[in-house]
Amino acid sequence: MVIAVLLAMVAISAGTSIALTRRWNMPTYYWRFFWSMFAFLFGVVVLCHSASVNWTNVKKGIDLNGGTILHYKNMTSDVDSGELAEALKKRIDPDGIANVTIRTLGVNKDQIEIIVPDTDEAQVDMLKKRISKIGTLEFRILANNIDNKDCFDAVQEGQDKVFLTSSKEEADAWFVPIAVGSEENFGVHVDKETGVVSGMGSGYHFTRAIANNFDTASNKAFDPKKPVVEVLVVNDRYNVEGKYLADARAGFDNAKPIVQFSFNAQGASRMSHLTSENLPVKDPGQESGRRSRQLGIILDNQIISAPNIQSQIAGNGQITGIDSQEEVDMIVSVLKAGRLPATLSTEPISEMSTGAQLGADTIERAQYAMLVSILLVMALMVYYYRFSGIVSVISLILLVLLTFAFMVSFNAAFTLPGLAGFVLTIGMVVDANILIYERIREETEAGNGVAVAVRTGFDKAFSAIVDSNITTALVGVILYTIGTQEIRGFAIILLVGIAISMFSIIYVGRGIFDLAVRSGMLREIRMRRILPKTSIPFMSYAKKTLMIAAVCVVACVLLVVARTNGVAKASSLLDIDFLGGLNVQVLFTEAQEGEDAVREKLQAANEDFTDVVVTDVTLKTDEENKLLKRRYSIITPTPKKDAAEAAAEGEDDVNESSKQIAEFKAALTEAFPGQIMTRKVEFEILTDAAPAAEPAPVPAAEPAPAPAAEPAPAPAAEPAPAPAAEPAPAPAAEPAPAPA
């Protein structure tokens, strides 16, 4: 279907281009007309497809539409969770366009919070696989009963002779389990109903069914419903591993998805030696024919496939036997990001869905304001510049279509910062068009003809447009390089918008003007003029204006420094990305009216909570237990004090955290008297994104265990967590993140 649509788009674009160039004798404009028409059709097709599937292809960020929150435990205590979070970002959202938020949690920073915007259950499951993969890749030769007869004899006599060594490096061979779903790649069939393993090979390698816990030195009976099949791989001195990969990418072989990879120089040398020593040899049991060795491809200690080695392999290779494109994309992302520095819990310790971080009224107003502003700009351009204004409207429409198509095609999330970048590019398109049209006006008033005025106007405005776009693009590149995920989203939209605006203004717009002139549609360029001709000596005021500008710049810098260093309220300037903060989960005794209502009540109770973020969160069991609209996550930045100020006030990090928690409890009590469930106020420390700031730890004396059942409402005067002497165990379905 996709190929048919692309062919139709190419045919329409080519036909239109041929018709226009022949009709008006413009052969040099063929590709200009072709790409202009193709870009327009591409945007329209993506827009129509999204509308036909109820806009499900349009992905919104966590701030606009909510998403899924996953909490994982860092199982490697000696590895900093901040380093682990950065590695996960490279694996999950390396480009920043998916708007995935990853940050550390907990007093000891031993948890990772991953917030994924606007995803369905299947996408979340695939993301869990991507997260849980360690990312270790190995290439090992599968043992066979001719080259490795000693290993086979040792296995048959007793497994201890093969496995019980001081380290794996000292073993001659070891077992590796076949990845679930890959058994067919080894001629092995597992009946899912009976657990019977059949077709286990005939001597070219050793296989067996063992316990599900992968205990390779055990003779326990395996679970017949969950059989595990292992193969024996040989230790070699080359140790070809994933750290030698230079690149990994998705591809196709015989219309089936595969993973293609290439090695760096060291990896290519190791693979070349490994495969050259294991080329096909004459089979001693047969008069004719050759016997091939198999190269096992092992990902996270599970063998995926084992192709026959037919020739020497050096720089490139591929992994086959993968069922779906999603699985291929997952493996590619894992290999490209490399091995994680630490091990995460196999499953998330907490999983919940959350509503939009921004209130519904805020989102609606922002969308309305953006739509009205675009329409007003278009109307103003048409009114003031007439035909030229119509061309600018076409440029704007093309910008909107192509930007939308880019976001949908790359599954990027629309966020509020991204929409801000999009609005900025609209302003840049209008500004560039005005530069061109005013140049054309000057040429027309100088007595030049329409064709000369158009050509000269575009030529003279070209350098100014390119210079302004290059400087803005440099800012975008810097923001993308050093910024957080949210800033990267803004930078990507900005850079994409700049590229599309240059295409729509200079390439498409110039083609429309030249076609209108050649066809006789544009015989006279008419534009409105609000102000008469002016002659203002701007440079004569240069010294005064520069002095005023310098004073304003210095004043603004001083104000920013003052507010970020506590002279004024820092929380009103810096958000949680820089400060860290408190994340409070509250379960109310009755349903609330929504995020806006909860936020307004908190702000009414304490005016310091001006930057509080309230979202409606839902566990999988909430609908069944009738807890919808009763569980909310409340995030507030934590203003930081420098060491001198804290020492002068006699406060340390623990006391400051206790004070902040006490203030929050008081605000909750005042805003929601008698409406908060006992032991359902859970405090967490959120680590800030700025490396210079350290989050204040929460004292151990303030635990907040989650109950197994719904307890009675707490008295209005005591919304605090339950005493440590009477903890209620947390249910398996509602694992709470590490409390403060």
XYZ file of C-alpha atoms in Angstrom:
740
model
C 0.000 0.000 0.000
C 2.772 2.421 0.954
C 4.705 1.690 -2.237
C 1.576 2.227 -4.329
C 0.951 5.609 -2.695
C 4.572 6.663 -3.245
C 4.426 5.651 -6.900
C 1.192 7.606 -7.327
C 2.791 10.678 -5.730
C 5.803 10.406 -8.031
C 3.570 9.987 -11.088
C 1.414 13.012 -10.212
C 4.462 15.159 -9.436
C 6.237 14.157 -12.652
C 3.113 14.649 -14.770
C 2.424 18.086 -13.314
C 6.039 19.145 -13.757
C 6.128 17.987 -17.392
C 2.849 19.761 -18.168
C 3.966 23.071 -16.661
C 7.444 23.091 -18.194
C 6.118 22.250 -21.670
C 3.148 24.623 -21.509
C 5.234 27.644 -20.535
C 8.587 26.584 -22.028
C 10.427 26.337 -18.698
C 12.571 23.167 -19.067
C 15.067 24.216 -16.367
C 12.256 24.299 -13.799
C 11.355 20.611 -14.086
C 12.899 19.470 -10.781
C 11.766 22.604 -8.953
C 8.145 21.897 -9.905
C 8.557 18.166 -9.256
C 9.893 18.494 -5.714
C 7.461 21.286 -4.859
C 4.498 19.140 -5.891
C 5.913 15.995 -4.255
C 6.466 17.816 -0.937
C 2.916 19.155 -0.995
C 1.443 15.720 -1.767
C 3.557 14.061 0.911
C 2.267 16.438 3.567
C -1.345 16.035 2.421
C -1.104 12.217 2.373
C 0.310 12.065 5.907
C -2.348 14.498 7.133
C -5.170 12.517 5.519
C -3.808 9.210 6.821
C -3.652 10.566 10.368
C -7.218 11.864 10.072
C -8.421 8.507 8.714
C -7.107 6.640 11.779
C -8.579 9.152 14.216
C -5.265 10.996 14.636
C -3.694 8.033 16.436
C -0.463 8.621 14.509
C -0.147 12.051 16.104
C 1.904 11.504 19.232
C 1.684 14.085 21.995
C 4.175 14.683 24.751
C 3.716 13.963 28.425
C 2.831 17.614 29.025
C -0.046 17.558 26.526
C -1.466 14.039 26.751
C 0.127 12.130 29.617
C 1.681 8.701 29.236
C 3.199 5.832 31.231
C 5.521 6.074 34.233
C 7.944 3.202 34.921
C 10.140 2.921 38.012
C 13.172 0.596 37.935
C 15.624 -0.409 40.636
C 19.367 -0.034 40.048
C 20.659 -3.479 41.036
C 24.346 -2.457 40.858
C 25.070 -0.414 43.970
C 28.554 0.748 42.958
C 27.355 2.378 39.706
C 25.937 5.899 39.825
C 22.301 5.990 38.715
C 22.944 9.265 36.902
C 25.393 7.475 34.609
C 22.841 4.712 34.120
C 20.131 7.267 33.256
C 22.355 8.829 30.589
C 23.026 5.400 29.062
C 19.288 4.678 28.986
C 18.630 7.981 27.220
C 21.027 6.979 24.443
C 19.233 3.652 24.099
C 15.593 4.760 24.371
C 15.560 8.265 22.891
C 18.977 9.142 21.425
C 17.635 11.951 19.229
C 15.335 13.479 21.809
C 12.326 13.497 19.477
C 10.304 10.929 21.445
C 10.213 13.210 24.526
C 11.020 10.395 26.975
C 11.932 11.704 30.444
C 14.547 9.700 32.377
C 15.732 10.771 35.822
C 16.963 9.338 39.115
C 14.808 8.954 42.228
C 15.168 8.055 45.858
C 17.253 9.046 48.832
C 20.228 7.043 47.572
C 19.475 7.714 43.892
C 18.953 3.987 43.494
C 15.863 4.208 41.297
C 15.276 5.296 37.711
C 12.037 6.945 36.620
C 11.131 6.662 32.928
C 8.157 8.666 31.648
C 7.004 7.638 28.169
C 4.459 9.888 26.423
C 1.277 8.700 24.727
C 2.020 4.992 24.136
C -0.164 1.914 23.902
C 0.398 -1.321 25.824
C 2.308 -3.027 22.993
C 4.747 -0.115 22.726
C 5.257 -0.105 26.488
C 6.020 -3.851 26.444
C 8.598 -3.366 23.689
C 10.121 -0.487 25.649
C 10.446 -2.741 28.699
C 12.391 -5.241 26.600
C 14.657 -2.463 25.385
C 15.251 -1.284 28.950
C 15.869 -4.731 30.450
C 18.479 -5.691 27.843
C 21.999 -5.328 29.193
C 23.418 -5.049 25.685
C 26.190 -7.679 25.730
C 26.911 -9.203 22.326
C 29.188 -12.182 21.679
C 30.113 -14.333 18.694
C 31.000 -17.948 19.561
C 31.503 -21.128 17.570
C 28.932 -23.834 18.342
C 30.497 -27.067 19.553
C 30.200 -30.167 17.384
C 30.986 -33.808 18.176
C 33.929 -33.966 15.779
C 36.004 -30.841 16.509
C 34.997 -30.763 20.182
C 34.658 -34.458 21.030
C 36.421 -33.997 24.384
C 33.825 -31.446 25.479
C 30.999 -33.730 24.430
C 32.482 -36.670 26.287
C 32.923 -34.511 29.391
C 29.298 -33.397 29.228
C 28.056 -36.962 28.900
C 30.278 -38.197 31.742
C 29.494 -35.316 34.112
C 28.739 -31.673 33.697
C 31.079 -30.612 36.502
C 34.099 -31.251 34.286
C 32.853 -28.612 31.858
C 31.324 -25.940 34.049
C 32.821 -25.849 37.509
C 35.851 -23.630 36.888
C 36.936 -20.494 38.709
C 35.779 -18.339 35.771
C 34.117 -18.723 32.409
C 37.346 -17.658 30.689
C 39.016 -20.850 31.971
C 36.299 -23.182 30.687
C 36.683 -25.028 27.396
C 32.966 -24.666 26.635
C 29.701 -23.677 28.258
C 25.986 -23.854 27.621
C 24.001 -20.874 26.293
C 20.176 -20.926 26.269
C 18.390 -20.394 22.982
C 16.315 -17.212 23.048
C 12.601 -17.892 23.406
C 11.062 -17.844 19.947
C 14.359 -18.631 18.190
C 14.256 -22.434 18.603
C 13.236 -22.963 14.980
C 16.544 -21.380 13.879
C 18.321 -24.413 15.352
C 16.024 -27.134 14.059
C 14.400 -27.345 17.479
C 10.649 -27.391 17.990
C 9.034 -26.706 21.362
C 5.394 -27.662 21.724
C 3.886 -24.862 23.822
C 1.027 -27.086 24.963
C 2.946 -30.160 26.070
C 6.440 -28.742 26.532
C 7.916 -31.529 24.390
C 11.221 -30.651 22.731
C 11.889 -32.354 19.418
C 14.258 -32.128 16.471
C 17.260 -31.599 18.713
C 19.931 -31.976 16.104
C 22.058 -34.919 15.150
C 25.548 -34.397 16.374
C 26.576 -31.116 14.793
C 26.015 -29.483 18.191
C 24.817 -30.528 21.617
C 21.407 -29.473 22.971
C 19.386 -30.321 26.032
C 16.288 -29.316 27.971
C 16.997 -28.042 31.489
C 15.474 -26.136 34.374
C 13.937 -22.768 33.609
C 16.336 -20.995 35.960
C 19.247 -21.603 33.552
C 21.128 -23.502 36.269
C 23.601 -25.158 33.897
C 25.259 -27.197 36.656
C 21.989 -28.719 37.842
C 20.174 -31.933 36.942
C 16.741 -30.709 38.118
C 13.721 -31.638 36.067
C 12.580 -28.735 33.921
C 9.076 -27.280 33.849
C 7.350 -29.051 30.911
C 5.343 -25.912 30.192
C 8.453 -23.724 30.043
C 11.239 -25.788 28.503
C 14.621 -24.198 27.953
C 16.899 -25.485 25.231
C 20.632 -24.837 25.401
C 23.508 -25.274 23.009
C 27.157 -25.789 23.779
C 29.531 -23.037 22.599
C 33.313 -23.216 22.467
C 35.709 -20.859 24.195
C 38.119 -19.170 21.805
C 40.956 -16.737 22.225
C 39.504 -14.014 19.962
C 36.511 -12.975 22.127
C 34.611 -11.112 19.425
C 32.216 -8.905 21.407
C 29.846 -5.999 20.947
C 32.385 -3.453 22.135
C 34.089 -3.828 18.753
C 30.995 -2.794 16.780
C 31.245 0.398 14.748
C 27.606 0.531 13.623
C 24.322 -1.380 13.706
C 21.297 -0.799 11.486
C 18.063 -2.418 10.374
C 17.805 -4.064 6.961
C 16.042 -6.750 4.952
C 17.086 -10.107 3.522
C 14.599 -11.989 1.338
C 11.899 -9.569 2.527
C 12.572 -10.512 6.169
C 13.861 -8.019 8.756
C 17.482 -8.434 9.820
C 20.093 -6.587 11.845
C 23.149 -5.472 9.886
C 26.351 -4.538 11.702
C 29.937 -3.550 11.002
C 33.097 -3.801 13.103
C 35.861 -1.353 13.804
C 39.406 -2.270 12.772
C 40.128 -4.367 15.871
C 36.809 -6.175 15.698
C 37.217 -6.863 11.981
C 40.623 -8.429 12.629
C 39.290 -10.655 15.413
C 36.260 -11.773 13.381
C 38.452 -12.432 10.358
C 40.723 -14.747 12.347
C 37.804 -16.489 14.065
C 35.935 -17.284 10.859
C 39.019 -18.136 8.807
C 39.908 -20.843 11.330
C 36.396 -22.323 11.140
C 35.753 -22.564 7.404
C 33.989 -25.658 5.972
C 36.130 -28.831 6.019
C 35.804 -32.269 4.478
C 33.490 -34.487 6.505
C 35.465 -37.616 7.486
C 32.259 -39.645 7.633
C 31.380 -39.034 3.991
C 33.255 -39.622 0.744
C 32.055 -36.311 -0.654
C 30.684 -33.198 0.894
C 31.921 -30.636 3.348
C 30.954 -29.945 6.906
C 30.242 -26.360 8.010
C 30.775 -24.856 11.438
C 28.199 -22.537 12.969
C 28.781 -19.048 14.330
C 26.527 -18.423 17.328
C 25.281 -14.859 17.818
C 24.633 -14.323 21.536
C 22.764 -11.297 22.894
C 22.478 -10.938 26.679
C 23.547 -14.570 27.182
C 20.823 -15.875 24.863
C 21.698 -17.222 21.462
C 19.593 -15.705 18.684
C 20.876 -17.478 15.597
C 23.799 -19.582 14.403
C 24.444 -19.260 10.647
C 26.843 -21.585 8.852
C 30.268 -20.097 8.136
C 30.767 -20.386 4.368
C 33.593 -17.876 3.935
C 35.839 -15.578 5.895
C 33.956 -12.681 7.552
C 35.724 -9.446 8.391
C 34.107 -6.026 8.579
C 30.379 -6.669 8.162
C 27.737 -9.193 9.157
C 24.063 -9.649 9.841
C 21.740 -11.231 12.401
C 18.825 -13.203 10.965
C 15.986 -15.250 12.368
C 14.176 -12.306 13.982
C 10.403 -12.368 13.681
C 9.329 -8.716 13.623
C 10.564 -5.300 12.563
C 9.916 -4.039 16.102
C 12.305 -6.670 17.486
C 14.932 -5.665 14.920
C 14.589 -1.992 15.853
C 14.904 -2.894 19.519
C 18.112 -4.905 18.970
C 19.588 -2.148 16.780
C 18.949 0.493 19.439
C 20.499 -1.728 22.118
C 23.615 -2.447 20.049
C 24.097 1.175 18.981
C 23.789 2.479 22.534
C 26.178 -0.135 23.893
C 26.191 -2.043 27.143
C 24.518 -0.490 30.178
C 26.939 0.350 33.020
C 24.624 -1.319 35.557
C 21.858 -3.885 35.818
C 18.237 -2.845 36.260
C 15.473 -4.858 37.848
C 14.006 -7.268 35.299
C 10.531 -5.790 35.697
C 9.572 -2.268 36.792
C 8.918 -2.001 40.520
C 6.085 0.394 39.738
C 4.043 1.099 36.621
C 1.254 3.630 36.245
C -0.412 5.801 33.649
C -0.575 9.568 34.073
C -2.606 12.415 32.679
C -1.278 15.537 30.982
C 1.131 17.623 33.059
C -0.607 20.754 31.830
C -4.222 21.390 32.666
C -6.897 20.869 30.034
C -7.734 24.569 30.084
C -4.079 25.521 29.526
C -3.733 23.113 26.600
C -6.981 24.287 25.018
C -6.023 27.945 25.331
C -2.546 27.324 23.884
C -3.940 25.453 20.878
C -6.583 28.129 20.306
C -4.008 30.928 20.537
C -1.678 29.212 18.064
C -4.461 28.563 15.531
C -5.825 32.114 15.736
C -2.347 33.643 15.429
C -1.545 31.617 12.297
C -4.845 32.564 10.641
C -4.395 36.249 11.518
C -0.861 36.271 10.115
C -2.077 34.677 6.872
C -4.950 37.166 6.566
C -2.649 40.118 7.223
C -0.116 38.966 4.612
C -2.812 38.539 1.939
C -4.386 41.918 2.776
C -1.107 43.844 2.740
C 0.895 42.123 -0.035
C -1.986 40.793 -2.187
C -0.590 38.242 -4.693
C 2.746 38.107 -2.873
C 0.809 37.496 0.329
C -0.927 34.514 -1.287
C 2.506 33.072 -2.097
C 3.556 33.545 1.531
C 0.392 31.727 2.663
C 1.305 28.816 0.380
C 4.763 28.778 1.984
C 3.210 28.705 5.453
C 0.821 25.893 4.528
C 3.714 23.872 3.118
C 5.695 24.511 6.316
C 2.803 23.241 8.445
C 2.251 20.162 6.270
C 5.909 19.122 6.090
C 6.573 19.739 9.781
C 3.538 17.661 10.684
C 4.632 14.926 8.251
C 8.128 14.880 9.761
C 6.784 14.510 13.301
C 4.396 11.710 12.355
C 6.915 9.866 10.148
C 9.569 9.760 12.880
C 7.038 9.098 15.660
C 8.125 12.310 17.362
C 6.030 13.746 20.160
C 4.349 17.131 19.962
C 5.251 19.007 23.148
C 4.675 22.548 24.333
C 8.377 23.491 23.829
C 8.205 21.884 20.387
C 5.113 23.882 19.480
C 6.951 27.004 20.653
C 9.755 26.183 18.230
C 7.181 25.641 15.489
C 5.594 29.052 16.121
C 9.076 30.587 15.999
C 9.698 29.099 12.548
C 6.367 30.523 11.345
C 7.578 33.953 12.389
C 10.850 33.362 10.537
C 8.965 32.410 7.354
C 6.879 35.576 7.535
C 9.970 37.682 8.229
C 11.846 36.208 5.259
C 8.874 36.749 2.951
C 8.620 40.387 4.044
C 12.318 40.900 3.270
C 11.802 39.533 -0.243
C 8.601 41.470 -0.937
C 10.007 44.783 0.249
C 13.019 44.247 -2.010
C 10.646 43.532 -4.887
C 8.733 46.731 -4.027
C 11.955 48.751 -4.170
C 12.845 47.319 -7.572
C 9.339 47.996 -8.902
C 9.398 51.599 -7.678
C 12.797 51.990 -9.326
C 11.104 51.346 -12.675
C 12.149 47.736 -13.284
C 9.773 45.278 -14.922
C 8.005 42.518 -13.049
C 10.427 39.744 -14.080
C 13.490 41.834 -13.221
C 11.953 42.981 -9.917
C 11.182 39.419 -8.855
C 14.610 38.102 -9.796
C 16.483 41.001 -8.198
C 14.305 40.992 -5.084
C 14.980 37.317 -4.396
C 18.688 37.692 -5.143
C 19.182 40.690 -2.846
C 17.189 39.210 0.025
C 18.827 35.787 -0.265
C 21.992 36.593 1.714
C 20.069 38.234 4.566
C 17.682 35.264 4.814
C 20.498 32.708 4.772
C 22.540 34.618 7.376
C 19.604 34.908 9.795
C 18.713 31.235 9.389
C 22.310 30.087 9.864
C 22.688 32.007 13.128
C 19.400 30.586 14.413
C 20.406 27.092 13.284
C 23.686 27.395 15.216
C 21.702 28.133 18.368
C 19.528 25.104 17.628
C 22.588 22.865 17.201
C 24.036 24.065 20.513
C 20.737 23.489 22.320
C 20.487 19.989 20.846
C 24.081 19.146 21.747
C 24.108 20.229 25.387
C 20.410 20.382 26.268
C 18.156 17.997 28.145
C 15.477 15.904 26.444
C 12.902 18.703 26.654
C 15.289 21.274 25.169
C 16.274 18.811 22.450
C 12.639 18.557 21.397
C 12.527 22.318 20.937
C 15.852 22.318 19.064
C 14.786 19.563 16.656
C 11.553 21.345 15.713
C 13.507 24.568 15.275
C 16.139 22.983 13.002
C 13.564 21.085 10.958
C 11.472 24.236 10.644
C 14.459 26.239 9.418
C 15.246 23.672 6.720
C 11.604 23.474 5.589
C 11.206 27.264 5.631
C 14.243 27.710 3.371
C 12.782 25.147 0.984
C 9.297 26.677 0.973
C 10.427 30.312 0.664
C 13.378 30.256 -1.715
C 12.714 27.078 -3.696
C 8.930 26.807 -3.867
C 8.089 30.511 -3.545
C 10.529 31.525 -6.272
C 9.084 28.868 -8.569
C 5.523 30.160 -8.035
C 6.581 33.736 -8.805
C 8.488 32.739 -11.958
C 5.568 30.600 -13.158
C 3.127 33.479 -12.568
C 5.355 35.888 -14.502
C 5.953 33.480 -17.413
C 2.253 32.588 -17.717
C 1.174 36.227 -17.698
C -0.803 35.840 -14.474
C 1.405 38.438 -12.759
C 1.692 41.511 -15.000
C 1.883 44.034 -12.189
C 3.041 43.790 -8.598
C 0.710 45.686 -6.292
C 1.181 46.017 -2.557
C -0.415 48.175 0.094
C 1.526 50.824 1.986
C 0.480 51.951 5.436
C 3.280 54.435 6.027
C 4.597 56.871 3.434
C 8.191 56.755 2.303
C 10.422 57.313 5.306
C 13.903 58.663 5.620
C 15.016 58.088 9.199
C 18.731 58.538 10.007
C 18.986 55.467 12.194
C 22.777 55.510 12.504
C 22.746 59.009 13.975
C 21.102 57.511 17.074
C 23.551 54.613 17.274
C 25.486 55.758 20.363
C 22.388 56.505 22.426
C 20.602 53.299 21.501
C 23.709 51.182 22.135
C 24.102 52.675 25.610
C 20.438 52.060 26.427
C 20.685 48.497 25.103
C 23.833 47.811 27.162
C 22.149 49.045 30.349
C 19.111 46.846 29.672
C 21.277 43.776 29.027
C 23.307 44.266 32.222
C 20.126 44.831 34.248
C 18.557 41.640 32.885
C 21.678 39.588 33.627
C 21.840 40.917 37.197
C 18.159 40.147 37.710
C 18.624 36.562 36.514
C 21.665 36.066 38.760
C 19.818 37.562 41.729
C 16.753 35.366 41.320
C 18.756 32.174 40.839
C 20.866 32.852 43.955
C 18.045 33.445 46.383
C 17.812 37.241 46.414
C 14.375 36.707 44.951
C 12.397 33.475 44.934
C 14.411 31.013 42.876
C 11.448 28.687 42.457
C 9.706 31.244 40.288
C 12.598 31.212 37.812
C 14.112 27.718 37.874
C 11.991 24.623 37.472
C 12.459 21.074 38.692
C 14.908 20.289 35.849
C 17.464 22.524 37.612
C 16.389 22.342 41.252
C 15.189 18.809 41.821
C 12.169 18.599 44.073
C 9.515 16.575 45.841
C 7.237 14.093 44.113
C 4.203 13.391 46.279
C 1.615 10.741 45.456
C -1.698 11.269 47.221
C -4.762 9.019 47.347
C -7.919 10.952 48.189
C -10.997 9.528 49.891
C -13.188 10.760 47.035
C -12.778 11.606 43.368
C -11.455 15.093 42.577
C -12.609 17.396 39.791
C -9.272 17.195 37.983
C -5.687 18.445 37.975
C -6.632 22.116 37.729
C -8.905 21.891 40.771
C -6.236 20.158 42.883
C -3.615 22.691 41.797
C -5.837 25.678 42.593
C -6.658 24.364 46.078
C -2.957 23.814 46.849
C -2.007 27.269 45.624
C -4.818 28.795 47.672
C -3.498 27.010 50.768
C 0.126 28.043 50.205
C 1.148 30.777 47.785
C 4.651 29.279 47.499
C 3.266 26.453 45.344
C 3.107 28.581 42.197
C 5.104 26.086 40.110
C 3.451 22.899 41.339
C 2.693 20.251 38.682
C -0.363 18.077 39.329
C -1.175 14.995 37.240
C -3.805 12.301 37.537
C -2.059 8.908 37.830
C -3.653 5.488 37.561
C -2.411 2.041 38.551
C -3.668 -1.000 36.676
C -5.850 -1.956 39.638
C -7.428 1.465 40.173
C -10.345 0.974 37.805
C -11.182 -2.383 39.371
C -10.931 -0.900 42.889
C -12.924 2.217 41.911
C -10.017 4.569 42.586
C -10.150 6.579 39.349
C -9.639 10.339 39.757
C -8.542 9.743 43.345
C -4.783 9.227 42.914
C -2.644 12.231 41.991
C 1.049 12.953 41.596
C 2.105 16.388 42.828
C 5.575 17.658 41.914
C 7.037 20.853 43.313
C 10.558 22.265 42.809
C 12.818 22.429 45.854
C 14.508 25.827 46.294
C 18.163 25.322 47.163
C 20.257 27.299 49.625
C 23.998 27.626 49.370
C 26.201 26.181 52.115
C 26.944 29.541 53.797
C 23.283 30.488 54.043
C 22.287 27.073 55.365
C 25.067 27.166 57.981
C 24.034 30.655 59.095
C 20.481 29.422 59.624
C 21.640 26.278 61.387
C 20.094 23.960 58.784
C 21.438 20.926 56.992
C 20.024 18.975 54.044
C 18.002 16.649 56.264
C 16.433 19.467 58.271
C 15.662 21.400 55.106
C 13.927 18.359 53.583
C 11.951 17.802 56.785
C 10.883 21.429 56.732
C 9.757 21.207 53.097
C 7.797 18.009 53.766
C 6.173 19.570 56.835
C 5.127 22.609 54.805
C 3.672 20.363 52.137
C 1.747 18.319 54.701
C 0.321 21.507 56.184
C -0.782 22.697 52.754
C -2.431 19.333 52.031
C -4.232 19.412 55.366
C -5.532 22.928 54.780
C -6.506 22.358 51.149
C -8.108 18.916 51.601
C -9.323 18.543 55.199
C -10.313 14.958 55.931
C -9.966 13.917 52.269
C -6.562 12.180 52.326
C -6.275 8.449 53.004
C -3.976 7.319 55.806
C -0.540 6.055 54.680
C -1.249 7.112 51.130
C 0.983 10.175 51.081
C 4.294 9.039 49.579
C 7.260 11.413 49.307
C 10.161 10.960 46.884
C 13.204 13.037 46.097
C 13.584 13.920 42.424
C 17.155 14.507 41.310
C 17.746 17.704 39.431
C 19.157 17.679 35.907
C 21.790 20.307 36.651
C 24.988 18.578 37.814
C 25.971 21.371 40.195
C 22.970 20.965 42.457
C 22.490 18.112 44.893
C 19.000 17.024 45.946
C 18.285 17.133 49.631
C 17.814 13.671 51.111
C 14.591 12.816 52.851
C 15.039 11.716 56.481
C 14.549 8.060 57.231
C 12.143 8.952 60.026
C 9.398 9.833 57.582
C 8.504 6.511 55.903
C 5.338 6.214 53.864
C 4.476 2.547 53.321
C 1.564 1.706 51.060
C -1.306 -0.369 52.502
C -2.681 -3.566 51.100
C -6.274 -2.419 51.369
C -8.163 0.858 51.440
C -7.816 2.265 54.952
C -10.171 4.705 56.527
C -9.656 8.432 55.917
C -7.086 10.132 58.082
C -8.117 12.936 60.422
C -7.745 16.364 58.914
C -5.008 17.314 61.309
C -2.829 14.304 60.529
C -2.212 13.725 56.808
C 1.268 12.487 57.625
C 2.436 8.981 56.687
C 1.685 6.137 59.089
C 4.106 5.453 61.951
C 6.809 2.944 61.295
C 5.390 0.693 64.015
C 2.253 -0.063 62.055
C 3.276 -0.498 58.437
C 0.889 -2.080 56.012
C 2.544 -4.274 53.408
C 2.280 -3.074 49.837
C 0.306 -5.271 47.441
C 2.052 -6.851 44.502
C -0.165 -4.979 42.085
C 0.754 -1.600 43.541
C 4.514 -1.595 44.188
C 5.362 1.829 45.528
C 8.659 3.441 44.581
C 11.256 3.827 47.271
C 9.697 6.185 49.799
C 11.388 9.155 51.239
